[in-house]
Tab-separated table of C-alpha atoms in Angstrom:
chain	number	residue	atom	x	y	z
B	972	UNK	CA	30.156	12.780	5.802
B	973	UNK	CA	30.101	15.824	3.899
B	974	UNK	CA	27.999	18.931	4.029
B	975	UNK	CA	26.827	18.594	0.425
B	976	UNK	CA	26.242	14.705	1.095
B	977	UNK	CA	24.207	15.316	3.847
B	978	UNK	CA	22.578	18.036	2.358
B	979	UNK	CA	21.809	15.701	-0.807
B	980	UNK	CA	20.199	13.185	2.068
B	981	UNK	CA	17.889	15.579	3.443
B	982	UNK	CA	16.383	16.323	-0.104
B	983	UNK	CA	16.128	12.839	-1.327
B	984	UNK	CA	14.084	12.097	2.540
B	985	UNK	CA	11.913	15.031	1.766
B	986	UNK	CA	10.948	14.431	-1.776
B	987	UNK	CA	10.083	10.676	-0.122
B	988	UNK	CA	8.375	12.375	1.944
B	989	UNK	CA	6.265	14.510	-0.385
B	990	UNK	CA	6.053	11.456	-2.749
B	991	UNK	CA	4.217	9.367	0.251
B	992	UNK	CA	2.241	12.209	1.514
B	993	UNK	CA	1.351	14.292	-1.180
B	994	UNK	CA	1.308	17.788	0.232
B	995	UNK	CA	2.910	18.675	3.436
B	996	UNK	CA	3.805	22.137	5.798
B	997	UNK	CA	7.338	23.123	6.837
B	998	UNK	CA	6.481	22.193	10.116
B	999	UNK	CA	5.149	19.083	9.436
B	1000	UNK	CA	8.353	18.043	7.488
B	1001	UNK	CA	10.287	18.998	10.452
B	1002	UNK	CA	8.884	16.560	12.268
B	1003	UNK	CA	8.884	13.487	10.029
B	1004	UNK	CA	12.522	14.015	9.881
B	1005	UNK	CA	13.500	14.617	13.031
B	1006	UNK	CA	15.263	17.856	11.610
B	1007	UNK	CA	15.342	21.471	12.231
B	1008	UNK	CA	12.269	23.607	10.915
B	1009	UNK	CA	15.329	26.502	9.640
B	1010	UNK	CA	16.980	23.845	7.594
B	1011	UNK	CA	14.262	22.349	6.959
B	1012	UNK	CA	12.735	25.757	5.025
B	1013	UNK	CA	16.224	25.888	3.180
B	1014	UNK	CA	15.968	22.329	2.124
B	1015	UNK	CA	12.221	23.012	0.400
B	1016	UNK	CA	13.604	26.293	-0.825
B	1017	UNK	CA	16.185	24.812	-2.518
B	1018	UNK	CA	14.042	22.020	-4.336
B	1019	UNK	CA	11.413	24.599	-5.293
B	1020	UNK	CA	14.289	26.668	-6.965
B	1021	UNK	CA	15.011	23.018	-8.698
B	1022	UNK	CA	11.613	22.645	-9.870
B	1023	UNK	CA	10.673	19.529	-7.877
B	1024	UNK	CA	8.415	21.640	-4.982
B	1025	UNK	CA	5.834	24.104	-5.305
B	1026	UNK	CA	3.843	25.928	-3.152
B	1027	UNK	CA	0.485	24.093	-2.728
B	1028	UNK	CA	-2.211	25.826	-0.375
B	1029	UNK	CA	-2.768	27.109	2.838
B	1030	UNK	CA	-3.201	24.200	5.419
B	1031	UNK	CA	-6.977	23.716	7.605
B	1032	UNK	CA	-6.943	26.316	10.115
B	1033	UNK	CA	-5.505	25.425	13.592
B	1034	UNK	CA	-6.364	28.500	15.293
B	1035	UNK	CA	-3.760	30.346	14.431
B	1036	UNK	CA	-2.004	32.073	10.828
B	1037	UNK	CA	-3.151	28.659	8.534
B	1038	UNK	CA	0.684	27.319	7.101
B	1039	UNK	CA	1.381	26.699	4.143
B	1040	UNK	CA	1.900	23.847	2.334
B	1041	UNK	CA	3.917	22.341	-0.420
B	1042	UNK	CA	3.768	19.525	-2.992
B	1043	UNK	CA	5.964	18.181	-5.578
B	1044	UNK	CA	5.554	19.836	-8.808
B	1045	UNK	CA	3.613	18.069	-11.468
B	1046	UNK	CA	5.725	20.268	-14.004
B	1047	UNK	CA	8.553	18.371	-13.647
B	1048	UNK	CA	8.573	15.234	-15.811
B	1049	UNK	CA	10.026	12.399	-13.644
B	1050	UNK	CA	8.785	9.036	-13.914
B	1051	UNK	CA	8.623	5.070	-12.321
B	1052	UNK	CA	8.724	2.234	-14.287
B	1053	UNK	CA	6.745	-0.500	-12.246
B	1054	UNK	CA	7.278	-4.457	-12.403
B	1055	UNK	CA	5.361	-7.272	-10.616
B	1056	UNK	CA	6.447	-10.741	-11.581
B	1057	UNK	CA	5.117	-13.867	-10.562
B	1058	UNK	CA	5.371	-17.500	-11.472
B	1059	UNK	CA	3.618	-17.134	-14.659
B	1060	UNK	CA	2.518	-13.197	-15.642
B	1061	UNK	CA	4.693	-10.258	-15.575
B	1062	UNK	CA	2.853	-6.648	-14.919
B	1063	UNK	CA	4.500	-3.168	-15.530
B	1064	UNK	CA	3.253	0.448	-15.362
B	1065	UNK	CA	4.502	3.609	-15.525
B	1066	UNK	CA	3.513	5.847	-13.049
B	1067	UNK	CA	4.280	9.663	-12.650
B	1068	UNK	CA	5.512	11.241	-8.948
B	1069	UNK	CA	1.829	11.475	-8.115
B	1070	UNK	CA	1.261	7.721	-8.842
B	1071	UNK	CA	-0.498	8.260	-12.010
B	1072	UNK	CA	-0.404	5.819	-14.576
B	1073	UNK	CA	1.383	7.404	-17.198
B	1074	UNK	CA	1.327	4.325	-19.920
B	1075	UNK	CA	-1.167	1.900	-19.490
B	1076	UNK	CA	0.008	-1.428	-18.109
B	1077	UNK	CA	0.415	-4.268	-19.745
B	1078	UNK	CA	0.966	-8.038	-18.950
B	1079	UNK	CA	3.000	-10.977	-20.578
B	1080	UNK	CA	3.105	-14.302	-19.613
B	1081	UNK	CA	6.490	-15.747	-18.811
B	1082	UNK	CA	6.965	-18.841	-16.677
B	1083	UNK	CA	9.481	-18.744	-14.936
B	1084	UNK	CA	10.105	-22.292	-14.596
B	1085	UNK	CA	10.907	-22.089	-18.012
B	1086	UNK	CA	14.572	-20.817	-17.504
B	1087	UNK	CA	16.055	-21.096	-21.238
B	1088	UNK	CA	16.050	-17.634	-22.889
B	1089	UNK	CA	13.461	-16.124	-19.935
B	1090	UNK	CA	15.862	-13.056	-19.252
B	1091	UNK	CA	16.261	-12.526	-22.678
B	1092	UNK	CA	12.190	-12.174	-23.306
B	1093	UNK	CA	12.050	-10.440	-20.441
B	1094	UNK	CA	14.511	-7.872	-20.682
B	1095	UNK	CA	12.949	-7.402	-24.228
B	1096	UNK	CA	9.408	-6.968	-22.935
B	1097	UNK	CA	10.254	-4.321	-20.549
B	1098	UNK	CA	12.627	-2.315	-23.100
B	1099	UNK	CA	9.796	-2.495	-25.836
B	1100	UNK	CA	7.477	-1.514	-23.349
B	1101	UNK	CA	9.533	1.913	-22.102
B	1102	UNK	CA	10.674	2.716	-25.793
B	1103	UNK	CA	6.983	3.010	-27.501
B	1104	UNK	CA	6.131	4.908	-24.131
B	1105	UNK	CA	7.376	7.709	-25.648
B	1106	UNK	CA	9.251	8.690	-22.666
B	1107	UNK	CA	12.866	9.944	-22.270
B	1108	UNK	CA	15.141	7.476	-20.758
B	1109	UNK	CA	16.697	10.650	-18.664
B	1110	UNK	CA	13.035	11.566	-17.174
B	1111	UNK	CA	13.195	7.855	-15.779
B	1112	UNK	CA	14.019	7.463	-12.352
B	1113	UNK	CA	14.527	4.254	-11.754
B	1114	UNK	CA	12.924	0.804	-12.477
B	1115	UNK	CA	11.605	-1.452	-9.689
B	1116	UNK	CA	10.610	-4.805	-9.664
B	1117	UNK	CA	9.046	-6.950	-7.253
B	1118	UNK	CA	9.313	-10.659	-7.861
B	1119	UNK	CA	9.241	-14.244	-6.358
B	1120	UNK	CA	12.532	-16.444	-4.828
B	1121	UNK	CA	15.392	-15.742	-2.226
B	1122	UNK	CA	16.289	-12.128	-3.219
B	1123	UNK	CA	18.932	-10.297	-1.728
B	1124	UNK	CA	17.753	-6.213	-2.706
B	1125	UNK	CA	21.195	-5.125	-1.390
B	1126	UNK	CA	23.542	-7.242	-3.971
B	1127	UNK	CA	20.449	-7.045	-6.623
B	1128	UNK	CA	20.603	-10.738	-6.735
B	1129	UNK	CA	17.413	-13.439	-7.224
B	1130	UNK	CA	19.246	-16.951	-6.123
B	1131	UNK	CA	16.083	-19.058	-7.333
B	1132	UNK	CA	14.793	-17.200	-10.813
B	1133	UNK	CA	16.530	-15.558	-14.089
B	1134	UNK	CA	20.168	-17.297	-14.073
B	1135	UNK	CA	22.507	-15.537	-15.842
B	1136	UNK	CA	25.340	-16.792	-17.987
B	1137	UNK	CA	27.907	-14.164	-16.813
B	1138	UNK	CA	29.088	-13.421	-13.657
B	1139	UNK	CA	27.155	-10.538	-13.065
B	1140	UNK	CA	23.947	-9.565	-10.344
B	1141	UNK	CA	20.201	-9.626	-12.204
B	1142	UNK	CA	20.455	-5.654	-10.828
B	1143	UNK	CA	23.514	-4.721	-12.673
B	1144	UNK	CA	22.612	-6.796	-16.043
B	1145	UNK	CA	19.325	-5.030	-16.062
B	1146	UNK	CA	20.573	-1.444	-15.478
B	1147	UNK	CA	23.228	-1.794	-18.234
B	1148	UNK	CA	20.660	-3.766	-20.680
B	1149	UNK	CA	17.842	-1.264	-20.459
B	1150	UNK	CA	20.104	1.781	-19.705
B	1151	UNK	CA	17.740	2.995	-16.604
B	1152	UNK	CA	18.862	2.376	-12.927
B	1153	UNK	CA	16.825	-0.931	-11.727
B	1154	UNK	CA	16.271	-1.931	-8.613
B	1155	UNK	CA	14.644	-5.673	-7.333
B	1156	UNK	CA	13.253	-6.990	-4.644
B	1157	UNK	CA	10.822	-10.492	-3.119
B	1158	UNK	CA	7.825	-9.507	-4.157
B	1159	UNK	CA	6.201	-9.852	-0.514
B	1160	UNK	CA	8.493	-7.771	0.825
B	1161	UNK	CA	7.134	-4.980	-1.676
B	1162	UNK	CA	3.534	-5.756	-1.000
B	1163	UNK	CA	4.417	-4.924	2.839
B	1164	UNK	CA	5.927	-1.744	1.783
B	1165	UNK	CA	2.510	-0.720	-0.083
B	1166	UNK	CA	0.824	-1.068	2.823
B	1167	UNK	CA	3.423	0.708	5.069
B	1168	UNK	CA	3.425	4.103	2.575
B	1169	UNK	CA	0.193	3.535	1.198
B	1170	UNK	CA	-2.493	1.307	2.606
B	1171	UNK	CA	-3.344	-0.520	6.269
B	1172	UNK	CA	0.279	-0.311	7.772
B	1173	UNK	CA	0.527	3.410	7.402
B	1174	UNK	CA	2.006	5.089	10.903
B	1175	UNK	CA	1.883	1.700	12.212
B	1176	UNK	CA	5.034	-0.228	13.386
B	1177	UNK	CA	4.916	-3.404	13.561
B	1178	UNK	CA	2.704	-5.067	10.339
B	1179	UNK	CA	2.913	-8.309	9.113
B	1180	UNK	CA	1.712	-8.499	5.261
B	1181	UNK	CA	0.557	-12.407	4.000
B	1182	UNK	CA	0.984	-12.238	0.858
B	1183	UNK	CA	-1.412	-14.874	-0.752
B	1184	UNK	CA	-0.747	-15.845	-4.325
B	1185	UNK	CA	0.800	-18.866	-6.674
B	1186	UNK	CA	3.048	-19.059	-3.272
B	1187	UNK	CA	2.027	-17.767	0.292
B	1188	UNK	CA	4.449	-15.174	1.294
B	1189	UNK	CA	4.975	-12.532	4.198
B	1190	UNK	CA	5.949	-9.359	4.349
B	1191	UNK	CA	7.481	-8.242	7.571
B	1192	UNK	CA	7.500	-4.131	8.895
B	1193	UNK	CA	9.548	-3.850	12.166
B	1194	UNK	CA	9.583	-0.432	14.139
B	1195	UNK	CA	8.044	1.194	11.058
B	1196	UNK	CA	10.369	-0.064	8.538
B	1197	UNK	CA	11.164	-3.022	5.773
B	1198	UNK	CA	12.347	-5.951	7.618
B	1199	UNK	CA	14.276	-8.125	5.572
B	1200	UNK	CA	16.783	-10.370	7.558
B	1201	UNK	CA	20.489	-10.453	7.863
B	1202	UNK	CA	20.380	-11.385	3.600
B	1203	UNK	CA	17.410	-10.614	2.610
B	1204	UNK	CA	15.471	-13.591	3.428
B	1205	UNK	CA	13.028	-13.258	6.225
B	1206	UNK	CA	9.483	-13.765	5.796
B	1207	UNK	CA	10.075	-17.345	4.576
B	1208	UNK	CA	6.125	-18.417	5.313
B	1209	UNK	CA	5.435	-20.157	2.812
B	1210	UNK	CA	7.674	-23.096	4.230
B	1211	UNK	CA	7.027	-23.175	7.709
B	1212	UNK	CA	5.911	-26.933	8.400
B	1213	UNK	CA	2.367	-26.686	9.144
B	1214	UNK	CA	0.604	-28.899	6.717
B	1215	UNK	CA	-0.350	-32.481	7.549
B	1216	UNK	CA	0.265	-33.432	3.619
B	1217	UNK	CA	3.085	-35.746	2.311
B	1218	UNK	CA	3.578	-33.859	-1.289
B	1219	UNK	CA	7.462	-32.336	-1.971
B	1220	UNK	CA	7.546	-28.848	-1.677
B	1221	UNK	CA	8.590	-26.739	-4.609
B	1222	UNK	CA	11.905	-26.021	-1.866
B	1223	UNK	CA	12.576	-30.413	-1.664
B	1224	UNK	CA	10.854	-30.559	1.255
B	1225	UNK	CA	7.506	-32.226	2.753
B	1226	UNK	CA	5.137	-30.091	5.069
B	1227	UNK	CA	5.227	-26.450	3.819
B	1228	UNK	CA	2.581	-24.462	4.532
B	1229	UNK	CA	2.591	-23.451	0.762
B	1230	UNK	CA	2.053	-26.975	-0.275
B	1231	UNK	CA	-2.146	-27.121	1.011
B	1232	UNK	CA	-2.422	-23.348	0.624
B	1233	UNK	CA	-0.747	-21.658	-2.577
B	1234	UNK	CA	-3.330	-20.685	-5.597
B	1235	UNK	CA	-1.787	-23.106	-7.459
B	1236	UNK	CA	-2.816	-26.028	-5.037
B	1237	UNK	CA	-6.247	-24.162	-4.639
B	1238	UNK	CA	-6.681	-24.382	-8.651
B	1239	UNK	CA	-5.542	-28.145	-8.798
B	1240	UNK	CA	-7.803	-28.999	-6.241
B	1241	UNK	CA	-10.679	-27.043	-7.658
B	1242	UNK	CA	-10.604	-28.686	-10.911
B	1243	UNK	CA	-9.679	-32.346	-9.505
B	1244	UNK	CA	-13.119	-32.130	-7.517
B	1245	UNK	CA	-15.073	-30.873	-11.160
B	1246	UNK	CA	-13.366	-33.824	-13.124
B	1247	UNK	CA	-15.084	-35.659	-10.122
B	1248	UNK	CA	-18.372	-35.093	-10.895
B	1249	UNK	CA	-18.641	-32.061	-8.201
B	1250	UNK	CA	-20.933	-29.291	-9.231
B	1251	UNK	CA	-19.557	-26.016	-10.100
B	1252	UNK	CA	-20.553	-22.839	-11.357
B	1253	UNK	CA	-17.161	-22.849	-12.894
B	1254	UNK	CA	-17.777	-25.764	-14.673
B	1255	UNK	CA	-18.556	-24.086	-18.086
B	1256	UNK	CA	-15.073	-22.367	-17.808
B	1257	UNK	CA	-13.117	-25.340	-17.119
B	1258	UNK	CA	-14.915	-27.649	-19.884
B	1259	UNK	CA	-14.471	-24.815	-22.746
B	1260	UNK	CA	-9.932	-24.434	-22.040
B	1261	UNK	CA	-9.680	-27.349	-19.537
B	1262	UNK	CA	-8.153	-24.712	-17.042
B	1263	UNK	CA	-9.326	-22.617	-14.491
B	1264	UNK	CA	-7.741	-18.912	-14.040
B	1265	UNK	CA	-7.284	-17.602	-10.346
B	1266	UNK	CA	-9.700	-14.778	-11.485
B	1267	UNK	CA	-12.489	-17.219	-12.296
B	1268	UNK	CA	-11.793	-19.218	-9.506
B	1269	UNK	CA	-12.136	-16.098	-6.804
B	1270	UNK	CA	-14.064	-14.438	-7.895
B	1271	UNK	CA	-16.569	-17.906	-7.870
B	1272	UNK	CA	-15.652	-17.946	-4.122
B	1273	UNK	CA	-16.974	-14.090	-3.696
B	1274	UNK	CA	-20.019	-15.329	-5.526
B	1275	UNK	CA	-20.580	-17.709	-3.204
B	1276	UNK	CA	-19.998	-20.662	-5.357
B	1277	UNK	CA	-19.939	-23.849	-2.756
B	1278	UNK	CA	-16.686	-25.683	-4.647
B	1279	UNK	CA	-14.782	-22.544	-4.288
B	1280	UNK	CA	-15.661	-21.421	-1.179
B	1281	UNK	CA	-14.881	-24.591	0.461
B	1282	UNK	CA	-11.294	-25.345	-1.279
B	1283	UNK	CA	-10.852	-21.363	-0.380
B	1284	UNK	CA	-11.767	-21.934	3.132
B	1285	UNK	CA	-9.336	-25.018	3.457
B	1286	UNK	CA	-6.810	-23.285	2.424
B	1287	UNK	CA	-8.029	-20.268	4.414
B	1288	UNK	CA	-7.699	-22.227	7.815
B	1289	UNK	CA	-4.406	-23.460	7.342
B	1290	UNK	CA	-3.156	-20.088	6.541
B	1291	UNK	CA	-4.752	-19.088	9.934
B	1292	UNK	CA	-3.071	-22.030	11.997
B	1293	UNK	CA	0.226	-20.336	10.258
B	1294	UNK	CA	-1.316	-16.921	11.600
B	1295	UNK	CA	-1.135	-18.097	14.989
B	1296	UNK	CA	2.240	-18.992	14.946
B	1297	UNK	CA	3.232	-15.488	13.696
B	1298	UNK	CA	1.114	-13.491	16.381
B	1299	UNK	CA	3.003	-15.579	18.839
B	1300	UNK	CA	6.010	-14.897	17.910
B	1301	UNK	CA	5.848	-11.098	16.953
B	1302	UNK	CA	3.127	-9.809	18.440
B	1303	UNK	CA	2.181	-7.687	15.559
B	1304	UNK	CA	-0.269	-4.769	16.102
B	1305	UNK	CA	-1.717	-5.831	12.566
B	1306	UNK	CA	-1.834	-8.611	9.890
B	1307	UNK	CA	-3.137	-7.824	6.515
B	1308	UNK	CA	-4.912	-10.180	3.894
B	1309	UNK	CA	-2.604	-9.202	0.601
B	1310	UNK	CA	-1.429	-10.468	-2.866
B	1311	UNK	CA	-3.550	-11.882	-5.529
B	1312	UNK	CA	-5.859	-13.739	-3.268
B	1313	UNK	CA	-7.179	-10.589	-1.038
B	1314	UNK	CA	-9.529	-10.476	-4.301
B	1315	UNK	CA	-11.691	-12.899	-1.717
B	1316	UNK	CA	-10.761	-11.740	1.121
B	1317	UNK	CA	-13.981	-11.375	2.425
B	1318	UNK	CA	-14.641	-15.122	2.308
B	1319	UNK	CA	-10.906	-15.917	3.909
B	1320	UNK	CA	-11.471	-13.843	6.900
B	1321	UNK	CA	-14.200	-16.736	8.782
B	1322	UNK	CA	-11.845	-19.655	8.341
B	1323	UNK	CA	-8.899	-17.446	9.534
B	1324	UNK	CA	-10.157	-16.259	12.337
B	1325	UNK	CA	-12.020	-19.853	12.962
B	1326	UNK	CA	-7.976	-21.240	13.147
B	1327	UNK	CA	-6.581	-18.195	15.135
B	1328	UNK	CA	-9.559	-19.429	18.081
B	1329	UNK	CA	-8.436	-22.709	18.005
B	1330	UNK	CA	-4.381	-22.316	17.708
B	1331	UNK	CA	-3.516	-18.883	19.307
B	1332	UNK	CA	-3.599	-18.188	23.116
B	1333	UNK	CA	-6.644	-15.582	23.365
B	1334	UNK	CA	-5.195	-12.602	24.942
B	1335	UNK	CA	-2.261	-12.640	22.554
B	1336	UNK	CA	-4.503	-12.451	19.648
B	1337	UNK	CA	-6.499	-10.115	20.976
B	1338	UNK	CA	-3.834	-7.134	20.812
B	1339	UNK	CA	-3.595	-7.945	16.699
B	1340	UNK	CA	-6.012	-6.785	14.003
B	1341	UNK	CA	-6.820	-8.867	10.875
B	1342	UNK	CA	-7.460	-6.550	7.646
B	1343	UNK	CA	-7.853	-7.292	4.055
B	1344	UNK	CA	-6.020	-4.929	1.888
B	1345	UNK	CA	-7.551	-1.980	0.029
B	1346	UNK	CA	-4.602	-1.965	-2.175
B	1347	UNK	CA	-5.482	-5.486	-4.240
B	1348	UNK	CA	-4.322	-6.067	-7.245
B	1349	UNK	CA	-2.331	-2.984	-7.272
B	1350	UNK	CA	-0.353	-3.815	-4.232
B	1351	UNK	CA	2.876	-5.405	-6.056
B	1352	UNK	CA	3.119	-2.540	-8.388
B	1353	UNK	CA	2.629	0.387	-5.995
B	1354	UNK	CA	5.487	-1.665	-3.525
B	1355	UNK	CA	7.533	-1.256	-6.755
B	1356	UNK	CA	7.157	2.027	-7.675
B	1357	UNK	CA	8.205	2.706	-4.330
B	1358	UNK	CA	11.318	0.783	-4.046
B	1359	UNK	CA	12.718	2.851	-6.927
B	1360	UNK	CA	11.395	6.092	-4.366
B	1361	UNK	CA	13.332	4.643	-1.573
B	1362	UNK	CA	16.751	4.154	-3.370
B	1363	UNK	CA	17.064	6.194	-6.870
B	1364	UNK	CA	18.816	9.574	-6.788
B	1365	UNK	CA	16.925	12.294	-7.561
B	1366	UNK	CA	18.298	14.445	-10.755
């Protein structure tokens, strides 16, 4: 490898750096990257002569001369275009370096069940939505998206969702259709990676992230990084065989965990029991559309709204029992509550622990902490914005 290449390395690891951490001191930069503090000073030089660093402040006294610290440079106009798709809404944002939203975000609904012409509405959403941004295609790092299926991030292909007609990856067709560098991944795979940089998994190794939505996915960091698998495909969850139920999987087969635990299935269930004659505080919602939104439907859990909280809790346990099987396999120091459902969180945590008692060998479970994520709703986007941070270059 090349001096300039490995110079080029160095700066795109620091500006990740600074992009994760906000400010930092030549000495602590040395140490996240395991590199010299000399060529480390060079390196921050040299993007503060780019007009990506600036000086920041002096760091909290230590006892000694107080360092001083650097940031990247809110001067320079660089920007992420953030995606979260799921099975029936699609979410994007554009953030700045600093993780401020720079356009507001907006939602469509796209099914994606609903294969015919899908990529060409959404390809068209997301180009309308960048063009009356106002912002320069060239001040665009990089688009990421998070969203459901087998996805392998390293080819840029989804093998379940948006089928093209030509023999091209979803990663490619995107870039050269939008004209900005895109980059895709599962979408629980980027919810674990905005808890690694931003929320419960930071400076922790070994995380596992359930991500609990329309499916139930995981999220899996290893030694401090992005697990993914030999393609891509680890953290499978959802259909693990746990569930005593006889109903076909949306993957053809019978006994996935996903099948008693998904939104969807919580939502079914929720308004079979109404149409029953059950009393609901959501009942008013459901008779004036005939549907029930996962909003309404959690947030009546958090309310303490018996229907919800017991379809919630059902669904709660199960996801426990699958719990147990994950702490005995990996041992994790931590599993966090994430995805659309760590709205309720609060009322998931009883039943999930109640499983991991019965299921998982005591001292095992002992050595792992159960959190709900402080990242929410914004989880999916924030994972996004920083896939584009792991893998764009820099200009």
């Amino acid at each position: 490898m090349t001096v300039v290449v490995k110079h080029h390395l160095l700066q795109k690891e620091v500006l990740r750096h600074f992009y994760y951490r906000q400010k930092l001191t030549l000495t602590e930069l040395s140490k996240l990257t395991h590199k010299s503090l000399p060529l480390i000073t060079t390196t921050v030089n040299n993007l503060v002569d780019d007009g990506y660093v600036m000086e920041h402040d002096l760091a909290r006294s230590t006892g000694g001369r107080r360092a001083l610290t650097y940031t990247l440079n809110d001067k320079k106009k660089r920007y992420i275009v953030a995606v979260a798709v799921d099975q029936m809404v699609t979410q994007v944002v554009i953030y700045d370096l600093f993780n401020n939203i720079k356009m507001t975000a907006e939602a469509k609904e796209l099914i994606l069940a609903e294969q015919a012409s899908l990529i060409d509405r959404f390809t068209g959403f997301l180009k309308d939505y960048i063009a009356r941004s106002g912002i320069a295609k060239e001040q665009i790092l990089g688009i990421g998206i998070g969203m459901p299926g087998f996805i392998n991030a390293e080819q840029g292909v989804n093998h379940t969702f948006f089928k093209l007609k030509e023999d091209i990856s979803l990663r490619k067709y995107l870039t050269r259709e939008i004209g900005v560098p895109v980059f895709i991944d599962n979408d629980s795979s980027l919810i674990a990676l905005a808890e690694l940089r931003f929320g419960k998994g930071m400076d922790l190794k070994d995380v596992l992230v359930v991500n609990v939505g329309w499916g139930t996915g995981l999220g899996m960091i290893v030694n401090g990084a992005l697990f993914r698998g030999q393609n891509g495909y680890a953290g499978e969850f959802s259909h693990i065989p746990l569930s005593d139920s006889n109903k076909i999987c949306s993957c053809g087969k019978r006994g996935c965990l996903e099948v008693d635990t998904s939104l969807v299935v919580q939502l079914e269930r929720a308004m079979a029991d109404m149409k029953a004659g059950v009393s609901s505080s959501m009942e008013q919602a459901f008779r004036d559309t005939g549907l029930l939104t996962a909003q309404q439907y959690l947030q009546a859990a958090n309310a303490g709204d018996p229907l919800a909280v017991k379809v919630l809790s059902d669904a709660s346990f199960l996801i426990g029992k699958g719990i147990s099987t994950l702490i005995h396999i990996m041992n994790p120091t931590m599993i966090v509550i994430s995805g659309r459902g760590a709205i309720a969180g609060r009322m998931m945590m009883a039943p999930i622990q109640h499983a991991i008692n019965e299921f998982c060998i005591p001292w095992l479970s002992e050595q792992t902490e159960i959190q709900v994520s402080k990242l929410a709703a914004d989880s999916e986007l924030l994972g996004a914005a920083s896939l584009v941070i792991e893998n764009c270059n820099f200009n």
